[in-house]
XYZ file of C-alpha atoms in Angstrom:
773
model
C 0.000 0.000 0.000
C 2.875 2.389 0.873
C 4.456 1.752 -2.516
C 1.182 2.542 -4.267
C 0.759 5.787 -2.304
C 4.349 6.853 -3.063
C 3.834 6.164 -6.767
C 0.590 8.154 -6.812
C 2.246 11.109 -5.054
C 5.175 10.975 -7.461
C 2.816 10.833 -10.439
C 0.854 13.806 -9.061
C 4.068 15.828 -8.646
C 5.193 14.997 -12.204
C 1.839 16.056 -13.626
C 1.961 19.272 -11.575
C 5.424 20.099 -12.944
C 4.298 19.349 -16.477
C 1.253 21.546 -15.992
C 3.428 24.323 -14.609
C 5.786 24.085 -17.604
C 2.905 24.168 -20.071
C 1.648 27.353 -18.392
C 5.089 28.903 -18.758
C 5.260 27.799 -22.388
C 2.147 29.863 -23.157
C 4.165 33.043 -22.630
C 7.460 31.898 -24.176
C 7.357 33.967 -27.340
C 10.089 35.962 -29.140
C 12.070 37.644 -27.755
C 12.060 35.435 -24.668
C 11.117 37.321 -21.508
C 13.762 37.446 -18.770
C 11.637 35.904 -15.978
C 8.409 33.912 -16.369
C 6.900 32.417 -13.196
C 3.617 30.550 -13.122
C 1.174 31.736 -10.456
C -1.566 29.864 -8.668
C -5.183 30.539 -9.406
C -7.624 30.381 -12.271
C -6.827 31.808 -15.714
C -8.015 35.134 -17.065
C -10.704 34.756 -19.717
C -10.399 37.270 -22.540
C -13.690 37.935 -24.301
C -15.738 40.707 -25.862
C -16.756 41.716 -22.321
C -13.162 42.524 -21.372
C -12.198 46.182 -20.888
C -8.850 47.934 -21.215
C -8.252 50.516 -18.474
C -5.696 53.322 -18.439
C -5.523 56.670 -16.588
C -7.377 59.475 -18.385
C -4.644 62.111 -18.569
C -1.789 59.826 -19.651
C -1.302 60.364 -23.392
C 1.180 57.505 -23.826
C -1.019 54.950 -22.070
C -4.149 56.013 -23.930
C -2.333 55.535 -27.247
C -1.007 52.161 -26.059
C -4.536 51.142 -25.047
C -5.801 51.945 -28.546
C -2.974 49.841 -30.023
C -3.852 46.934 -27.724
C -7.514 47.085 -28.665
C -6.520 46.963 -32.350
C -4.069 44.105 -31.725
C -6.725 42.029 -29.955
C -9.203 42.587 -32.765
C -6.622 41.474 -35.356
C -5.571 38.462 -33.261
C -8.956 37.258 -32.045
C -11.644 39.172 -33.886
C -12.806 40.608 -30.556
C -13.491 44.331 -30.138
C -12.324 45.291 -26.636
C -13.313 48.700 -25.345
C -10.910 51.206 -23.786
C -12.058 52.958 -20.621
C -10.646 55.543 -18.229
C -12.982 54.397 -15.445
C -11.751 51.833 -12.928
C -13.020 48.296 -13.517
C -12.700 45.568 -10.870
C -12.768 42.411 -12.964
C -12.221 41.078 -16.466
C -9.965 44.027 -17.195
C -6.561 44.698 -18.699
C -4.911 47.433 -16.643
C -2.176 49.584 -18.158
C 0.164 51.646 -15.953
C 3.663 53.083 -16.316
C 4.876 53.615 -12.750
C 7.008 50.512 -12.243
C 10.121 51.195 -10.170
C 13.013 49.838 -12.180
C 16.412 51.242 -13.215
C 15.785 49.999 -16.751
C 13.304 52.462 -18.238
C 12.056 49.891 -20.770
C 11.274 47.242 -18.136
C 7.751 46.030 -17.431
C 5.819 43.712 -15.140
C 3.128 41.483 -16.615
C 0.832 39.809 -14.086
C -2.242 37.698 -14.806
C -4.889 36.442 -12.406
C -8.540 35.492 -12.729
C -9.756 39.095 -12.630
C -7.185 41.098 -14.526
C -4.083 41.374 -16.639
C -1.859 44.052 -15.126
C 0.840 45.494 -17.400
C 3.012 48.071 -15.670
C 6.013 49.622 -17.373
C 8.850 51.698 -15.976
C 7.860 54.098 -18.757
C 5.425 54.200 -21.633
C 7.955 52.175 -23.622
C 7.974 49.426 -21.000
C 4.180 49.208 -21.060
C 4.293 49.112 -24.863
C 6.599 46.069 -24.769
C 4.230 44.452 -22.287
C 1.341 44.730 -24.745
C 3.602 43.364 -27.471
C 4.018 40.244 -25.335
C 0.259 39.940 -24.931
C -0.302 40.583 -28.615
C 2.115 37.854 -29.638
C 0.831 35.128 -27.312
C -2.711 35.848 -28.506
C -1.708 35.594 -32.162
C 0.277 32.407 -31.618
C -2.766 30.607 -30.194
C -5.940 29.452 -31.902
C -8.677 31.903 -32.766
C -11.587 31.346 -30.354
C -14.444 33.556 -29.108
C -12.849 33.308 -25.659
C -9.282 32.560 -24.701
C -7.831 31.582 -21.320
C -4.567 33.171 -20.238
C -2.869 31.209 -17.424
C -2.022 32.996 -14.190
C 1.545 34.237 -14.371
C 4.053 36.748 -13.027
C 6.530 38.086 -15.592
C 9.274 40.643 -15.160
C 11.020 41.634 -18.347
C 13.528 44.156 -19.606
C 15.930 44.508 -22.561
C 19.590 43.548 -22.310
C 20.666 46.481 -24.524
C 19.389 50.057 -24.662
C 20.126 50.287 -28.400
C 18.279 47.703 -30.505
C 18.514 48.765 -34.114
C 17.399 47.907 -37.623
C 18.567 49.716 -40.739
C 16.925 50.383 -44.097
C 18.663 51.696 -47.207
C 16.221 53.773 -49.276
C 18.918 55.453 -51.390
C 19.695 52.512 -53.689
C 16.005 51.727 -54.099
C 13.365 54.137 -52.848
C 10.696 52.953 -50.399
C 7.276 54.590 -50.135
C 6.035 56.255 -46.950
C 3.441 53.485 -46.637
C 6.088 50.779 -46.703
C 8.376 52.630 -44.285
C 5.466 52.711 -41.826
C 4.901 48.987 -42.350
C 8.612 48.444 -41.716
C 8.339 50.393 -38.453
C 5.410 48.191 -37.403
C 7.589 45.189 -38.124
C 10.292 46.564 -35.827
C 7.770 47.206 -33.058
C 6.608 43.587 -33.232
C 10.199 42.516 -32.502
C 10.873 45.026 -29.665
C 13.327 46.989 -31.822
C 13.569 50.581 -30.587
C 15.799 52.257 -33.210
C 15.263 52.705 -36.939
C 18.428 53.698 -38.827
C 17.193 55.432 -41.989
C 19.890 55.561 -44.711
C 18.622 58.532 -46.708
C 21.460 59.470 -49.049
C 24.066 57.762 -51.199
C 25.743 57.891 -54.609
C 22.605 56.431 -56.204
C 20.042 58.866 -54.801
C 19.251 61.708 -52.390
C 15.949 61.014 -50.637
C 15.149 63.949 -48.330
C 13.920 67.448 -49.169
C 16.321 70.265 -48.254
C 14.665 73.601 -49.026
C 17.922 75.562 -49.089
C 19.264 73.168 -51.736
C 16.311 72.254 -53.985
C 18.476 70.612 -56.658
C 19.196 67.757 -54.221
C 15.728 66.429 -54.988
C 15.223 68.012 -58.405
C 18.408 66.367 -59.704
C 19.876 64.132 -57.006
C 16.734 62.106 -56.296
C 16.565 60.548 -59.781
C 19.060 58.391 -61.659
C 18.548 57.914 -65.379
C 18.824 54.129 -65.226
C 20.052 51.321 -62.998
C 22.641 48.589 -63.348
C 21.010 45.226 -64.010
C 21.986 42.887 -61.208
C 25.740 42.330 -61.177
C 26.195 42.855 -64.909
C 28.764 45.644 -65.180
C 27.880 48.067 -67.993
C 24.359 46.677 -68.469
C 21.490 49.017 -67.510
C 17.707 48.780 -67.492
C 17.048 52.097 -69.301
C 14.434 53.126 -66.712
C 14.665 56.218 -64.482
C 14.460 55.471 -60.761
C 13.762 58.049 -58.087
C 11.742 59.403 -55.227
C 12.202 61.469 -52.092
C 10.450 62.397 -48.865
C 9.154 65.893 -48.295
C 9.850 67.412 -44.913
C 6.158 66.994 -44.048
C 6.384 63.286 -44.867
C 9.482 63.000 -42.686
C 7.532 64.533 -39.787
C 4.673 62.108 -40.438
C 6.959 59.058 -40.351
C 8.833 60.292 -37.260
C 5.539 60.811 -35.402
C 4.377 57.333 -36.482
C 7.560 55.801 -35.057
C 7.394 57.826 -31.827
C 3.949 56.428 -31.052
C 5.559 52.978 -31.214
C 8.522 54.058 -29.054
C 10.945 53.828 -31.959
C 13.622 56.458 -32.451
C 14.554 57.277 -36.045
C 18.234 58.031 -36.645
C 18.792 59.672 -40.048
C 22.000 59.000 -41.953
C 23.583 61.540 -44.277
C 26.639 59.618 -45.454
C 29.729 61.816 -45.856
C 32.260 62.742 -47.163
C 32.064 59.774 -49.574
C 28.868 58.232 -50.998
C 27.942 61.752 -52.156
C 27.684 61.536 -55.955
C 23.953 62.363 -55.925
C 24.792 65.597 -54.103
C 27.690 66.330 -56.492
C 25.394 65.833 -59.489
C 23.127 68.449 -57.930
C 25.873 70.889 -56.924
C 29.066 70.064 -58.922
C 31.075 72.836 -57.253
C 31.205 70.692 -54.086
C 33.498 68.129 -55.763
C 37.235 68.221 -56.399
C 36.776 68.073 -60.182
C 33.777 70.416 -60.168
C 31.918 69.091 -63.215
C 30.699 66.059 -65.134
C 28.842 64.288 -62.340
C 25.636 62.291 -62.692
C 23.646 60.371 -60.101
C 25.435 57.038 -59.873
C 23.605 54.391 -61.871
C 25.804 51.446 -60.952
C 26.660 49.770 -57.675
C 29.915 49.970 -55.766
C 31.823 53.009 -54.555
C 32.697 56.108 -56.592
C 36.046 57.888 -56.414
C 34.157 61.195 -56.450
C 33.650 62.587 -52.956
C 33.110 65.957 -51.316
C 35.990 68.408 -51.669
C 37.195 69.088 -48.126
C 39.450 71.938 -49.248
C 36.385 73.925 -50.281
C 34.628 75.895 -47.517
C 31.422 75.719 -49.556
C 31.326 72.006 -48.676
C 31.000 72.759 -44.966
C 28.475 75.527 -45.608
C 26.464 72.952 -47.567
C 26.681 70.271 -44.866
C 25.755 72.682 -42.104
C 22.818 73.893 -44.191
C 21.587 70.330 -44.708
C 21.841 69.400 -41.035
C 20.245 72.686 -39.949
C 17.079 71.661 -41.797
C 17.169 68.051 -40.587
C 17.690 68.784 -36.894
C 14.114 70.074 -36.331
C 12.711 67.041 -38.181
C 14.439 64.329 -36.156
C 14.231 64.542 -32.341
C 16.771 61.721 -31.966
C 19.829 62.682 -29.940
C 21.919 60.768 -32.511
C 22.634 61.696 -36.133
C 24.553 59.228 -38.328
C 27.176 60.929 -40.514
C 28.560 57.866 -42.330
C 32.304 58.083 -42.899
C 32.649 54.708 -44.610
C 34.262 53.704 -47.902
C 35.622 57.128 -48.777
C 38.346 56.947 -51.461
C 41.131 59.497 -51.024
C 42.310 59.674 -54.638
C 40.634 62.960 -55.520
C 42.049 64.624 -52.405
C 45.574 63.424 -53.212
C 45.490 65.396 -56.487
C 43.170 68.256 -55.502
C 45.005 71.601 -54.969
C 42.322 72.813 -52.555
C 42.477 69.651 -50.432
C 46.260 69.659 -50.395
C 46.223 73.321 -49.370
C 43.846 72.486 -46.528
C 46.137 69.639 -45.421
C 49.063 72.052 -45.360
C 47.096 74.740 -43.542
C 46.041 72.261 -40.861
C 49.569 70.879 -40.552
C 48.400 67.325 -41.259
C 51.228 64.884 -41.926
C 51.452 61.228 -42.777
C 52.624 58.949 -39.978
C 53.168 55.218 -39.565
C 49.435 54.612 -39.052
C 47.560 57.154 -41.167
C 47.974 59.165 -44.347
C 47.502 62.932 -44.421
C 44.310 62.366 -46.409
C 42.907 60.039 -43.732
C 43.595 62.773 -41.214
C 41.781 65.217 -43.501
C 38.693 63.014 -43.301
C 39.029 62.960 -39.521
C 39.127 66.775 -39.565
C 35.884 66.771 -41.553
C 34.133 64.320 -39.202
C 35.287 66.220 -36.122
C 34.150 69.532 -37.564
C 30.687 68.193 -38.394
C 30.510 66.520 -34.995
C 31.289 69.834 -33.300
C 28.559 71.561 -35.316
C 26.005 68.894 -34.350
C 27.128 68.877 -30.712
C 26.449 72.611 -30.539
C 22.922 71.852 -31.775
C 22.408 69.255 -29.038
C 23.118 66.188 -31.164
C 25.622 63.346 -30.863
C 27.115 61.606 -33.903
C 27.387 57.994 -34.975
C 29.814 56.967 -37.700
C 30.870 53.764 -39.425
C 34.069 52.248 -38.050
C 36.263 53.873 -40.734
C 36.119 57.076 -38.691
C 38.642 55.411 -36.393
C 41.163 55.930 -39.196
C 43.069 59.182 -39.045
C 41.948 59.876 -35.501
C 38.410 59.534 -34.217
C 35.990 62.399 -33.679
C 36.097 63.134 -29.926
C 32.575 62.171 -28.803
C 31.488 59.925 -31.653
C 29.799 56.558 -31.255
C 31.254 53.873 -33.511
C 29.063 51.596 -35.593
C 31.322 48.591 -36.087
C 30.476 46.877 -39.415
C 33.673 45.378 -40.849
C 34.206 43.219 -37.748
C 33.748 43.442 -34.001
C 37.410 44.437 -33.695
C 36.738 48.085 -34.546
C 34.087 48.260 -31.853
C 36.511 46.732 -29.392
C 39.137 49.330 -30.285
C 36.569 52.113 -29.910
C 35.512 51.136 -26.402
C 39.158 50.690 -25.420
C 39.507 54.381 -26.331
C 36.462 55.253 -24.223
C 33.903 55.571 -27.033
C 30.479 53.983 -27.192
C 30.019 51.259 -29.801
C 27.112 49.690 -31.664
C 27.925 46.275 -33.082
C 26.724 45.515 -36.600
C 29.325 43.147 -38.105
C 28.667 42.068 -41.673
C 29.596 38.510 -40.688
C 26.419 38.097 -38.594
C 23.865 40.854 -39.151
C 23.964 41.962 -42.782
C 20.524 40.945 -43.953
C 21.304 41.710 -47.599
C 23.421 38.516 -47.543
C 22.038 35.181 -48.702
C 20.211 33.267 -45.989
C 20.478 29.880 -47.678
C 23.437 27.912 -49.036
C 21.339 27.277 -52.154
C 22.069 30.728 -53.580
C 20.929 29.758 -57.088
C 17.377 29.235 -55.817
C 17.345 32.512 -53.891
C 16.611 36.077 -55.039
C 19.798 37.794 -56.186
C 21.761 39.131 -53.207
C 24.970 41.053 -52.761
C 26.754 37.860 -51.709
C 27.815 36.424 -48.384
C 25.814 34.051 -46.211
C 24.020 34.849 -42.972
C 21.427 32.287 -41.988
C 19.198 32.561 -38.954
C 21.473 30.337 -36.859
C 24.432 32.635 -37.495
C 22.371 35.678 -36.524
C 21.287 33.958 -33.300
C 24.880 33.019 -32.461
C 25.932 36.688 -32.535
C 27.327 37.980 -29.235
C 27.557 41.789 -29.348
C 30.021 42.175 -26.459
C 33.514 41.043 -27.522
C 35.812 39.122 -25.201
C 38.682 40.937 -23.547
C 36.777 43.927 -22.136
C 36.661 45.167 -18.575
C 33.285 45.608 -16.883
C 33.296 49.356 -17.569
C 34.289 48.791 -21.200
C 31.481 46.255 -21.630
C 28.994 48.966 -20.657
C 30.190 51.072 -23.597
C 28.770 48.470 -26.008
C 25.320 50.040 -26.022
C 23.726 47.584 -28.403
C 23.590 46.026 -31.843
C 21.871 46.446 -35.186
C 21.207 44.586 -38.429
C 21.609 46.324 -41.788
C 19.682 45.960 -45.022
C 21.453 47.454 -48.032
C 19.153 47.362 -51.043
C 21.254 47.414 -54.213
C 19.626 44.132 -55.241
C 16.379 44.513 -53.302
C 13.887 46.548 -55.308
C 10.487 45.491 -53.950
C 8.681 45.636 -50.623
C 8.091 41.887 -50.744
C 11.774 41.093 -51.177
C 12.646 43.474 -48.350
C 10.364 41.534 -46.008
C 11.790 38.237 -47.278
C 15.363 39.298 -46.516
C 14.492 40.586 -43.042
C 12.215 37.781 -41.823
C 12.648 35.627 -39.850
C 16.237 36.773 -39.228
C 14.868 39.796 -37.367
C 13.339 37.396 -34.843
C 16.807 36.042 -34.085
C 18.244 39.544 -33.780
C 15.442 40.596 -31.434
C 16.418 37.877 -28.988
C 20.132 38.692 -29.311
C 19.548 42.292 -28.237
C 16.717 41.734 -25.744
C 17.285 38.472 -23.871
C 20.214 37.917 -21.524
C 22.844 35.686 -23.118
C 22.626 33.008 -20.395
C 18.944 32.471 -21.174
C 19.443 31.909 -24.899
C 19.247 28.494 -26.548
C 19.091 28.063 -30.304
C 17.144 24.792 -30.071
C 14.571 26.375 -27.779
C 14.415 29.438 -30.028
C 13.591 27.265 -33.049
C 10.780 25.575 -31.143
C 9.290 28.956 -30.290
C 9.897 30.289 -33.794
C 7.659 27.640 -35.323
C 4.753 29.181 -33.368
C 5.961 32.728 -33.976
C 5.743 32.217 -37.745
C 1.961 32.039 -37.416
C 2.104 35.758 -36.566
C 3.821 36.465 -39.883
C 1.151 34.415 -41.618
C -1.709 36.291 -39.946
C -0.128 39.667 -40.731
C 0.591 38.522 -44.310
C 4.341 39.170 -44.148
C 6.481 37.620 -46.864
C 9.099 35.656 -44.916
C 11.783 33.116 -45.791
C 10.819 29.560 -44.867
C 14.249 27.918 -44.806
C 13.891 26.632 -41.251
C 10.855 24.622 -42.372
C 12.859 23.137 -45.221
C 15.815 20.753 -45.315
C 19.022 22.083 -43.795
C 22.273 20.174 -44.478
C 25.364 19.568 -42.376
C 28.501 18.230 -44.042
C 31.378 16.250 -42.565
C 34.479 14.804 -44.201
C 35.956 11.551 -42.871
C 39.460 11.630 -44.349
C 40.534 8.546 -42.397
C 37.934 6.340 -44.045
C 37.575 8.243 -47.321
C 33.903 9.120 -47.069
C 31.573 12.099 -46.801
C 28.844 12.305 -44.179
C 25.636 14.220 -44.851
C 23.245 15.060 -42.025
C 19.829 16.561 -42.738
C 17.626 18.488 -40.316
C 14.509 20.642 -40.252
C 12.449 22.611 -37.740
C 9.301 21.292 -39.368
C 7.328 18.628 -37.519
C 7.015 16.633 -40.747
C 9.653 14.058 -41.786
C 12.361 14.327 -44.454
C 12.386 12.015 -47.478
C 15.340 11.724 -49.856
C 16.720 10.101 -53.004
C 20.267 9.433 -54.211
C 19.578 9.001 -57.910
C 18.582 12.574 -58.720
C 14.853 11.829 -58.781
C 12.315 13.963 -56.950
C 11.587 12.778 -53.389
C 8.059 11.658 -52.508
C 6.323 9.932 -49.600
C 7.464 6.654 -51.169
C 11.141 7.653 -51.066
C 13.593 6.735 -48.315
C 12.665 8.370 -44.991
C 15.603 10.155 -43.394
C 16.550 8.566 -40.069
C 20.334 8.725 -39.833
C 23.426 10.175 -41.507
C 23.827 9.527 -45.226
C 27.244 8.062 -46.067
C 28.608 9.105 -49.480
C 31.493 7.255 -51.103
C 31.052 8.184 -54.758
C 29.584 10.789 -57.076
C 25.908 11.226 -56.365
C 23.077 13.772 -56.457
C 21.083 13.980 -53.246
C 17.566 15.378 -53.287
C 15.546 15.784 -50.095
C 12.375 17.492 -48.938
C 10.103 17.811 -45.927
C 6.943 15.988 -46.942
C 3.569 15.258 -45.369
C 0.207 14.334 -46.875
C -0.616 18.012 -47.497
C 2.785 19.672 -47.744
C 6.090 19.457 -49.590
C 8.923 21.876 -48.962
C 11.330 23.223 -51.521
C 13.587 20.383 -52.626
C 17.140 20.444 -51.304
C 19.552 19.386 -54.051
C 23.268 18.787 -53.664
C 25.605 17.212 -56.178
C 28.734 15.485 -54.872
C 31.542 14.893 -57.396
C 34.272 12.456 -56.403
C 37.819 12.565 -57.727
C 41.148 11.318 -56.383
C 41.343 14.231 -53.869
C 37.844 13.828 -52.424
C 37.819 12.973 -48.704
C 41.613 12.563 -48.672
C 43.830 14.004 -45.909
C 44.846 17.615 -46.536
C 47.221 19.920 -44.680
C 47.239 23.715 -45.019
C 50.390 25.727 -44.401
C 48.359 28.782 -43.342
C 45.021 28.643 -41.559
C 42.010 30.432 -43.075
C 40.723 33.539 -41.310
C 38.168 32.809 -38.569
C 35.269 34.329 -40.467
C 35.778 32.030 -43.473
C 37.367 28.988 -41.843
C 34.361 26.636 -41.811
C 35.772 23.065 -42.056
C 39.270 24.296 -42.858
C 41.184 22.282 -45.445
C 38.473 19.607 -45.502
C 36.227 22.151 -47.235
C 38.451 21.731 -50.319
C 37.979 17.947 -50.544
C 34.293 17.568 -49.666
C 32.970 16.963 -53.181
C 30.985 20.211 -53.236
C 31.585 23.127 -55.571
C 30.969 26.647 -54.245
C 28.800 29.296 -55.881
C 29.205 33.072 -55.917
C 27.633 33.106 -52.428
C 31.096 32.993 -50.901
C 30.143 32.839 -47.216
C 28.041 29.688 -47.306
C 30.750 27.311 -46.098
C 31.763 26.043 -49.544
C 34.785 28.372 -49.692
C 37.617 29.133 -47.303
C 39.559 32.394 -47.319
C 43.010 33.636 -46.435
C 43.843 37.221 -45.599
C 47.370 38.630 -45.924
C 48.732 35.059 -46.318
C 49.448 32.720 -49.244
C 47.571 29.524 -49.900
C 49.524 26.266 -49.767
C 48.012 22.806 -49.400
C 49.342 19.250 -49.527
C 46.912 16.434 -50.346
C 47.784 12.838 -49.431
C 46.252 10.397 -51.949
C 47.176 7.608 -49.459
C 48.902 5.590 -52.182
C 51.041 6.218 -55.245
C 48.707 6.816 -58.190
C 48.888 8.016 -61.774
C 47.725 11.616 -62.189
C 47.754 14.120 -65.046
C 45.395 16.922 -63.997
C 45.052 19.127 -60.907
C 42.544 21.956 -60.537
C 41.537 24.486 -57.922
C 38.613 26.887 -57.879
C 39.182 30.481 -56.843
C 36.770 33.381 -56.580
C 37.160 37.090 -57.298
C 34.890 39.974 -56.323
C 36.742 43.313 -56.211
C 33.921 45.088 -54.399
C 34.397 42.600 -51.522
C 38.227 42.925 -51.484
C 38.540 39.434 -53.029
C 41.210 39.311 -55.750
C 42.303 35.699 -56.181
C 45.921 34.447 -56.369
C 48.751 35.922 -58.432
C 50.154 32.462 -59.286
C 49.020 28.865 -59.537
C 51.704 26.251 -58.939
C 51.469 22.454 -58.669
C 54.095 20.070 -57.278
C 54.030 16.285 -56.894
C 55.891 13.814 -54.698
C 56.008 10.125 -53.871
C 57.380 10.553 -50.345
C 55.959 13.891 -49.193
C 59.453 15.354 -48.819
C 60.913 15.730 -52.281
C 58.552 17.598 -54.615
C 58.797 18.188 -58.366
C 57.062 21.150 -60.007
C 54.724 20.152 -62.848
C 52.931 23.439 -63.432
C 53.311 27.183 -62.862
C 51.124 29.976 -64.133
C 51.083 33.732 -63.533
C 47.647 35.256 -63.083
C 46.243 38.751 -63.594
C 44.529 40.703 -60.858
C 40.783 41.345 -61.123
C 39.843 44.589 -62.834
C 37.663 47.513 -61.752
C 34.464 46.557 -63.551
C 34.705 42.830 -62.844
C 31.741 41.379 -61.013
C 31.822 38.269 -58.818
C 33.474 35.475 -60.772
C 34.471 31.835 -60.192
C 37.741 30.895 -61.899
C 38.839 27.295 -62.370
C 42.637 27.049 -62.307
C 43.743 23.878 -64.076
C 47.114 22.234 -64.476
C 47.377 19.562 -67.203
C 50.660 17.661 -67.581
C 52.081 14.334 -68.755
C 50.919 11.393 -66.635
C 52.999 11.091 -63.448
C 53.160 8.743 -60.457
C 52.507 10.565 -57.178
C 51.077 10.151 -53.705
C 51.341 13.764 -52.540
C 50.191 16.849 -54.430
C 51.160 20.341 -53.303
C 49.351 23.436 -54.553
C 50.713 26.948 -54.095
C 48.623 30.042 -54.763
C 50.373 33.223 -53.539
C 48.098 36.147 -52.702
C 48.072 39.617 -54.243
C 49.466 41.628 -51.346
C 47.609 44.903 -51.887
C 44.334 46.112 -53.363
C 45.119 47.986 -56.620
C 45.192 51.770 -56.963
C 41.832 52.084 -58.730
C 39.959 50.586 -55.768
C 38.323 52.657 -53.015
C 40.417 50.691 -50.480
C 43.681 50.879 -52.417
C 46.689 49.614 -50.519
C 44.754 47.418 -48.091
C 45.449 43.638 -47.944
C 43.334 41.358 -50.124
C 41.311 38.225 -49.466
C 42.061 34.977 -51.309
C 39.149 32.536 -51.616
C 39.664 28.905 -52.678
C 37.381 25.927 -53.098
C 37.272 22.392 -54.396
C 40.531 20.710 -55.359
C 40.223 18.120 -58.095
C 42.916 15.549 -58.974
C 42.495 13.147 -61.878
């Protein structure tokens, strides 16, 4: 009898724990709240009889109450009334008097009679209703819905949680910008970085300089994709009037989103130069840039009219944007015009700027410009943000650094006592491909940033003191739109990666788990469906993982999905169906094969994953690299070159490895002496990405791994200015030889050529599949 009683008690405790967990799960949306604690008592029943209460004279809370009423109607089809009269039961109470040092914190408490959302400010309360909105939308539509009793305390990890939108390359309507802001609000993003000007278009009305929109807002035609010299023959333009700017800013403020405008200077200014040619070093012949990339034409910093112009522009923008921050760019500014410009050289001399071991005189001239504009904005009550290039030549005294090329620049900035916002292209550039199957994706600028990589992003670098860590004020994702020309594609590139970013910047790092995030994301996607957002569905499709077993000469393919339906696959190139092999364990590959796989159920079939594996004598053989690839492009190291997979122009997908400042040298062990007569290596060039390929291709063979004989050498030309991304197959063909070891040398071009906007900097060398036959 005792045993039976003990078992019953144990069973009761287990069921209680499970029930408790299921209650907690109800509120585990994205981003994950910091503390969720189930409470005792009956649930709150939300119905058409429910009221929303907020104090009468609180403008913020009354606006938030209206939002909540709209959210509930969208989520559940229930019209809930807002009242300023106290209600004792079946009420949602909104307050903003929570005592918390974090002004965006909120408490969210549910019992049988009420839901009480209390923020430390209006913003905190707003995030509380976002939580309620999301859990309602993630659950089934019913006339009444029960919300379990709970006590939640929540707050953001970072004060700056940003998302960027480039409207210079392709214009976005006011209506879409508002939709974009709504999207940010859904994800608890509090900062909208609005990139308003660039070489390809000026998008904001400046009354003192009307030609900026009369001329600078329209380009005559646009480069077609990545086809250098090919244009569509169609004018592209658009701009925002100052009244429209005010309208959008007010729209964002109601959603507790700060808009930071960016006027990129002193480079990325061709649209302004086309409007006012006297502001350039040459002074004539400019047109709004109709191709992508970076122009050598920049503002003339030896001309005082340039600073009069900039101060005039900012003087009109300051009343439009209440943000304490203004972004002044500073990135990708070629110095060639300044080197030859008499006015710029005279300014350098007058300022006493001299080249030193770290910076050129021209880099210091740019620093002078940034500091001068910063001083002007400081006097107007504004602080500046600049891209990490403003560290070069000496940083503007009070500037905040937006670290995009890597986290290293942000680390250096905080070491110098500056605030930093982390936005490294390696993890949060949403214009990069989000799938390894780049051919099946909309055209993108390149790179690879899937949702897992975004989620793995840690904004605070290692090696900082506690005080330095506090200077990392947050992080941001960027969306550059050279190749994104529709609203639908913009949404596709942002979602669901924005969900991952939202948790990176909101939830404490020790509470994050990618597996748990994926489980929650599958429910969160129903919100996108209900709001009719166009989002990428890769997590519901087949995702591959590749391994190379060089000891046993085989490739290992693992397949996974976040879908609840199973994966089916074929190895003969045929389309998978429900009758195909069901994926249960790793697929072992020992010869050339085409794998096709899909998530399939009775009513659903995902996009088909297709991967061709080509075997040759080098495939899955031991390989040793003399120099290790850079961390960002290391992936599986040397094994990446013998995994049977050929990379595409999406160079960050894991199919390529890259070296930086170092030569490529590899030795492949065929494991026995064999006859060979052909050795090839793929390389990739993309000048706009600093990728220039090798300057030589050399092949050596050996029977013992010690004494090597050269069988091929070839000098190669560096990529040219108008070259787009290109895969180059380097092939050595020679008389049949006996060899066990094959050594390949591919020395790097040491410096970026003079015509490039980053002339003199080191280059990247990308290499891929080695083939030996």
